[in-house]
Short mmCIF file of C-alpha atoms in Angstrom, two decimals:
data_model
loop_
_atom_site.label_atom_id
_atom_site.label_comp_id
_atom_site.label_asym_id
_atom_site.label_seq_id
_atom_site.Cartn_x
_atom_site.Cartn_y
_atom_site.Cartn_z
CA MET A 15 62.14 103.82 90.59
CA VAL A 16 58.74 102.20 90.17
CA TRP A 17 60.23 98.74 90.57
CA ARG A 18 62.05 99.77 93.76
CA HIS A 19 58.82 101.12 95.20
CA LEU A 20 56.89 97.95 94.34
CA ALA A 21 59.71 95.88 95.85
CA GLY A 22 59.27 97.63 99.19
CA SER A 23 61.40 100.77 99.25
CA SER A 24 59.64 103.80 100.69
CA TYR A 25 59.17 106.98 98.67
CA ARG A 26 61.44 108.82 101.08
CA THR A 27 64.25 106.30 100.67
CA ILE A 28 63.99 106.42 96.88
CA SER A 29 63.76 110.21 96.86
CA ASP A 30 66.96 110.48 98.91
CA VAL A 31 68.80 108.38 96.32
CA ALA A 32 67.24 110.17 93.34
CA GLY A 33 67.65 113.65 94.82
CA ARG A 34 63.97 114.46 94.41
CA SER A 35 61.10 115.25 96.74
CA ALA A 36 58.97 112.35 97.93
CA THR A 37 55.81 114.12 96.73
CA SER A 38 56.98 114.54 93.14
CA LEU A 39 58.29 110.99 93.15
CA TRP A 40 54.91 109.66 94.32
CA ARG A 41 53.19 111.64 91.58
CA ASP A 42 55.43 110.19 88.87
CA VAL A 43 55.18 106.63 90.20
CA HIS A 44 51.39 106.84 90.33
CA LYS A 45 51.21 108.26 86.81
CA THR A 46 53.51 105.52 85.50
CA ILE A 47 51.65 102.57 87.01
CA GLN A 48 48.34 103.97 85.75
CA SER A 49 49.69 103.46 82.22
CA TYR A 50 50.37 99.75 82.75
CA PRO A 51 48.26 97.20 80.87
CA HIS A 52 45.97 95.12 83.07
CA CYS A 53 47.20 91.75 84.28
CA PHE A 54 44.28 89.96 82.58
CA ASP A 55 45.05 91.75 79.30
CA ILE A 56 48.65 90.49 79.37
CA THR A 57 47.32 86.95 79.79
CA ARG A 58 44.76 87.34 77.02
CA LYS A 59 47.18 88.82 74.49
CA TYR A 60 50.39 86.94 75.16
CA CYS A 61 50.01 83.85 77.34
CA MET A 62 48.83 80.33 76.64
CA ARG A 63 51.35 77.83 78.02
CA PHE A 64 49.75 77.24 81.41
CA CYS A 65 49.62 73.95 83.31
CA SER A 66 45.91 74.61 84.04
CA ILE A 67 46.19 73.73 87.73
CA LEU A 68 44.91 76.90 89.39
CA LEU A 69 45.27 77.75 93.07
CA VAL A 70 42.84 80.48 94.13
CA ASP A 71 42.35 82.56 97.25
CA GLY A 72 41.14 85.92 98.49
CA LYS A 73 43.61 88.26 100.15
CA TYR A 74 42.07 90.99 102.32
CA ILE A 75 43.47 94.51 102.28
CA LYS A 76 42.46 97.83 103.81
CA VAL A 77 40.81 100.38 101.54
CA GLY A 78 39.74 103.84 102.67
CA SER A 79 38.33 104.35 106.16
CA ARG A 80 36.33 101.11 106.19
CA ASP A 81 36.71 98.94 109.26
CA ARG A 82 36.26 95.82 107.12
CA LYS A 83 39.05 94.87 104.73
CA ILE A 84 38.28 94.15 101.07
CA PRO A 85 39.28 90.91 99.29
CA VAL A 86 41.41 90.66 96.19
CA LEU A 87 40.49 87.44 94.40
CA TYR A 88 43.33 85.96 92.41
CA GLY A 89 44.89 82.75 91.18
CA ILE A 90 48.31 81.21 90.56
CA ASP A 91 49.07 78.67 87.85
CA TYR A 92 50.76 75.94 89.89
CA LEU A 93 53.70 74.69 87.81
CA THR A 94 54.61 78.06 86.28
CA HIS A 95 53.84 80.20 89.37
CA ASP A 96 52.30 82.75 87.00
CA ILE A 97 49.41 85.02 87.99
CA PRO A 98 46.90 85.02 85.11
CA GLY A 99 44.79 87.68 86.80
CA TYR A 100 43.10 89.13 89.86
CA ARG A 101 39.88 90.96 90.64
CA PHE A 102 38.86 93.35 93.39
CA ALA A 103 35.56 92.44 94.99
CA PRO A 104 33.35 93.75 97.81
CA SER A 105 33.29 90.25 99.33
CA GLU A 106 34.04 86.58 98.62
CA SER A 107 30.47 86.00 97.52
CA TYR A 108 29.34 83.65 94.78
CA ALA A 109 28.75 86.63 92.46
CA SER A 110 32.28 87.95 93.07
CA TRP A 111 33.93 84.59 92.36
CA LEU A 112 31.69 84.17 89.31
CA LYS A 113 33.04 87.44 87.88
CA PHE A 114 36.62 86.36 88.65
CA PHE A 115 36.27 83.04 86.81
CA ALA A 116 34.42 84.75 83.95
CA SER A 117 37.37 87.15 83.60
CA LEU A 118 39.71 84.15 83.49
CA LYS A 119 37.68 82.61 80.70
CA LEU A 120 37.72 85.86 78.72
CA ALA A 121 41.49 85.98 79.14
CA GLY A 122 41.77 82.51 77.60
CA TYR A 123 42.70 80.67 80.79
CA THR A 124 40.81 77.40 81.25
CA PRO A 125 41.66 75.50 84.44
CA CYS A 126 41.40 71.73 84.55
CA VAL A 127 41.76 71.80 88.34
CA VAL A 128 40.93 74.46 90.92
CA VAL A 129 42.66 74.07 94.30
CA CYS A 130 41.01 76.09 97.06
CA ASP A 131 40.02 76.26 100.71
CA ASP A 132 36.62 75.08 101.87
CA ASN A 133 34.61 77.89 100.31
CA GLU A 134 31.43 76.73 98.60
CA ASN A 135 31.18 79.97 96.61
CA ILE A 136 34.49 79.20 94.89
CA ARG A 137 33.43 75.67 94.00
CA GLN A 138 30.04 76.66 92.62
CA ALA A 139 31.36 79.63 90.63
CA ALA A 140 34.23 77.61 89.13
CA ASP A 141 31.86 74.83 88.06
CA LYS A 142 29.42 77.36 86.61
CA ILE A 143 32.01 78.97 84.33
CA PHE A 144 34.06 75.82 83.70
CA PRO A 145 31.60 72.89 83.86
CA GLY A 146 33.24 69.67 85.00
CA VAL A 147 36.35 71.34 86.41
CA ILE A 148 38.04 69.21 89.08
CA ILE A 149 37.95 70.77 92.55
CA GLN A 150 40.64 69.90 95.07
CA LEU A 151 40.02 71.03 98.63
CA CYS A 152 43.10 72.07 100.58
CA HIS A 153 43.86 69.27 103.04
CA ARG A 154 45.54 71.66 105.44
CA HIS A 155 42.40 73.77 105.73
CA TYR A 156 40.22 70.67 106.01
CA LEU A 157 42.31 69.26 108.87
CA ALA A 158 42.36 72.64 110.62
CA ASN A 159 38.55 72.68 110.50
CA LEU A 160 38.46 69.16 111.94
CA ARG A 161 40.68 70.19 114.85
CA LYS A 162 38.39 73.13 115.50
CA ILE A 163 35.20 71.08 115.34
CA LEU A 164 36.60 68.37 117.61
CA ASP A 165 38.38 70.87 119.87
CA THR A 166 41.54 68.73 119.86
CA ARG A 167 43.37 71.30 121.98
CA ASN A 168 41.08 70.55 124.91
CA VAL A 169 39.92 67.02 123.99
CA PRO A 170 43.07 64.90 123.55
CA LYS A 171 41.21 61.71 122.57
CA TYR A 172 40.42 63.17 119.14
CA ARG A 173 44.04 63.96 118.28
CA LEU A 174 44.76 60.40 117.19
CA PHE A 175 41.67 60.44 115.00
CA VAL A 176 42.75 63.64 113.24
CA MET A 177 46.20 62.11 112.66
CA ALA A 178 44.51 59.05 111.16
CA ILE A 179 42.50 61.28 108.78
CA LYS A 180 45.70 63.08 107.85
CA ARG A 181 47.32 59.75 106.91
CA LEU A 182 44.19 58.75 105.02
CA LEU A 183 44.33 61.91 102.91
CA ALA A 184 48.10 61.93 102.39
CA LYS A 185 48.40 58.74 100.37
CA LYS A 186 46.95 58.14 96.92
CA ARG A 187 44.63 55.19 97.30
CA SER A 188 42.25 53.25 95.12
CA PRO A 189 38.53 53.60 95.89
CA ALA A 190 38.54 50.06 97.31
CA GLU A 191 41.47 50.82 99.63
CA LEU A 192 39.83 54.06 100.77
CA LYS A 193 36.69 52.15 101.66
CA VAL A 194 38.67 49.64 103.71
CA VAL A 195 40.69 52.24 105.62
CA ALA A 196 37.64 54.42 106.26
CA GLY A 197 35.71 51.35 107.41
CA ARG A 198 38.37 50.57 110.00
CA LEU A 199 38.08 54.09 111.39
CA VAL A 200 34.29 53.81 111.59
CA ASP A 201 34.61 50.51 113.47
CA ALA A 202 37.20 51.99 115.85
CA TYR A 203 34.98 54.96 116.72
CA LYS A 204 31.51 53.47 116.16
CA GLY A 205 30.29 54.67 119.54
CA ASP A 206 31.19 58.33 118.91
CA GLN A 207 28.51 60.26 117.02
CA ALA A 208 30.82 63.23 116.27
CA ILE A 209 33.33 60.92 114.57
CA LEU A 210 30.63 59.05 112.66
CA TYR A 211 29.24 62.35 111.38
CA ILE A 212 32.70 63.40 110.17
CA MET A 213 33.27 60.06 108.42
CA ALA A 214 29.91 60.34 106.69
CA ASP A 215 30.79 63.87 105.58
CA LEU A 216 34.20 62.69 104.34
CA GLU A 217 32.55 60.01 102.22
CA LYS A 218 30.12 62.56 100.79
CA ARG A 219 32.95 64.93 99.88
CA ALA A 220 35.42 62.33 98.64
CA SER A 221 35.48 63.75 95.11
CA LEU A 222 36.57 67.12 96.51
CA LEU A 223 39.18 65.75 98.90
CA PHE A 224 40.67 63.28 96.42
CA GLY A 225 40.43 65.37 93.26
CA TYR A 226 44.23 65.18 92.92
CA MET A 227 43.90 61.52 91.88
CA ARG A 228 42.23 62.57 88.64
CA PHE A 229 44.84 65.05 87.38
CA GLN A 230 48.59 64.52 87.52
CA ARG A 231 50.71 66.79 89.75
CA THR A 232 47.74 68.43 91.45
CA PRO A 233 48.77 69.69 94.91
CA THR A 234 46.67 68.89 97.96
CA THR A 235 47.24 72.22 99.69
CA THR A 236 47.11 75.91 98.86
CA ASN A 237 50.57 76.43 100.40
CA LEU A 238 51.94 78.10 97.26
CA ILE A 239 49.35 80.86 97.14
CA GLU A 240 49.57 81.25 100.92
CA CYS A 241 53.27 81.97 100.41
CA PHE A 242 52.40 84.63 97.82
CA ASN A 243 49.87 86.03 100.31
CA SER A 244 52.64 86.36 102.91
CA HIS A 245 54.85 88.27 100.48
CA LEU A 246 51.99 90.62 99.62
CA GLU A 247 51.15 91.08 103.30
CA GLY A 248 54.73 92.07 104.03
CA ARG A 249 54.68 94.63 101.24
CA LEU A 250 51.31 96.07 102.26
CA LYS A 251 52.50 96.71 105.82
CA THR A 252 54.65 99.56 104.52
CA ILE A 253 51.69 101.10 102.68
CA LYS A 254 49.09 100.83 105.48
CA GLY A 255 46.11 100.75 103.17
CA PHE A 256 44.77 102.69 100.19
CA GLN A 257 42.48 105.69 99.99
CA THR A 258 40.23 104.38 97.20
CA PHE A 259 39.41 101.20 95.30
CA ARG A 260 40.93 102.74 92.19
CA SER A 261 44.28 103.49 93.83
CA ALA A 262 44.35 99.99 95.33
CA ASP A 263 43.49 98.41 91.98
CA THR A 264 46.18 100.43 90.19
CA TRP A 265 48.85 99.47 92.71
CA LEU A 266 47.88 95.79 92.83
CA ASN A 267 47.95 95.58 89.05
CA ALA A 268 51.49 96.99 89.01
CA TYR A 269 52.52 94.65 91.84
CA SER A 270 51.10 91.63 89.97
CA LEU A 271 52.97 92.58 86.80
CA LYS A 272 56.16 92.99 88.78
CA ARG A 273 55.72 89.50 90.24
CA ARG A 274 55.24 88.11 86.74
CA LEU A 275 58.40 89.79 85.45
CA THR A 276 60.71 89.21 88.42
CA PRO A 277 62.99 86.13 88.17
CA PHE A 278 62.63 83.57 90.94
CA LYS A 279 65.63 83.00 93.21
CA ASP A 280 64.70 80.67 96.06
CA CYS A 281 62.36 78.05 94.64
CA GLY A 282 62.92 74.65 96.22
CA HIS A 283 62.01 71.18 95.04
CA PRO A 284 60.12 70.54 92.77
CA PHE A 285 60.35 74.06 91.32
CA LYS A 286 64.12 74.62 91.18
CA ARG A 287 63.90 74.84 87.40
CA LEU A 288 62.08 78.17 87.81
CA ASN A 289 65.08 79.84 89.50
CA GLY A 290 66.60 82.48 87.26
CA HIS A 291 63.40 82.79 85.23
CA CYS A 292 60.28 84.91 85.61
CA SER A 293 56.87 83.29 85.45
CA LEU A 294 55.95 85.03 82.19
CA GLU A 295 58.85 83.24 80.48
CA LYS A 296 57.02 80.00 81.14
CA THR A 297 53.59 81.07 79.90
CA LEU A 298 54.24 83.41 76.95
CA THR A 299 53.18 82.00 73.60
CA ASN A 300 56.16 83.75 71.99
CA ILE A 301 59.22 84.36 74.18
CA ASP A 302 60.14 87.33 71.98
CA HIS A 303 57.25 89.19 73.59
CA LEU A 304 59.10 89.18 76.91
CA GLU A 305 61.49 91.97 75.97
CA LYS A 306 58.60 93.99 74.56
CA LEU A 307 56.70 93.69 77.84
CA LYS A 308 59.77 94.54 79.87
CA SER A 309 60.34 97.69 77.84
CA GLU A 310 56.70 98.72 78.25
CA ILE A 311 56.43 98.03 81.97
CA MET A 312 59.90 98.27 83.47
CA HIS A 313 60.95 101.51 81.78
CA PRO A 314 62.29 104.18 84.16
CA PHE A 315 60.84 107.67 84.33
#
């Protein structure tokens, strides 16, 4: 019953099948998910086989009567698609991200690479807790910001420039080749101060934009976690918010555990090998623990 609710079925639909009132069903579901171990605790006790490429983001949800939504900070281990943990926060401030990365460290997860959008708080907090960690900025977000700055919708002459930057970022290049290609762009637009400013900024941030060159299989976008965000958004539409932080935290913890224990079905290239397996299968130190966790978390009431 709990799993059906977390998957999207309403209490009324489940109660009709179970022959029980929706109110009593809600009470039992809430009591059950309160007993679940925390997502970070599962990682700390049982998981170690991560790829250490971490995609992070903040997903905003409605809590209580506040007009402003509250972010849930979380990460996904890229090659396993596992969720080592999440943290509720009042905002995406440096302090909030610092606590998130500190929780990761306590859980035994040490990222070699952090892939994120252009949020300085994420970068600074990650480097504070994990000194020397490679940061890879999402190219999709970077290009979207360029289009906004240059107003390519209304200024067509900059569209070709943005396409050139996209090609520059897309291919793995040696530092010498990057310098040559970037130099050609500077020469082509040497009379445009806006372009020259962007090229200077690109050079300054090269280590962030080309971090993927330093660690094999690092993605250049946050598309994977954006996909997870879409799934969560679809599920939250049927809930329409939470009354308190505690109720939101309890539900999100149960939802995260469900994601970790649900086998994948539709993974495309290069993740087809994950189909038929849940993410915890890929990260558990001892696969025998999987059945133990299933019995503790997926038991019916």
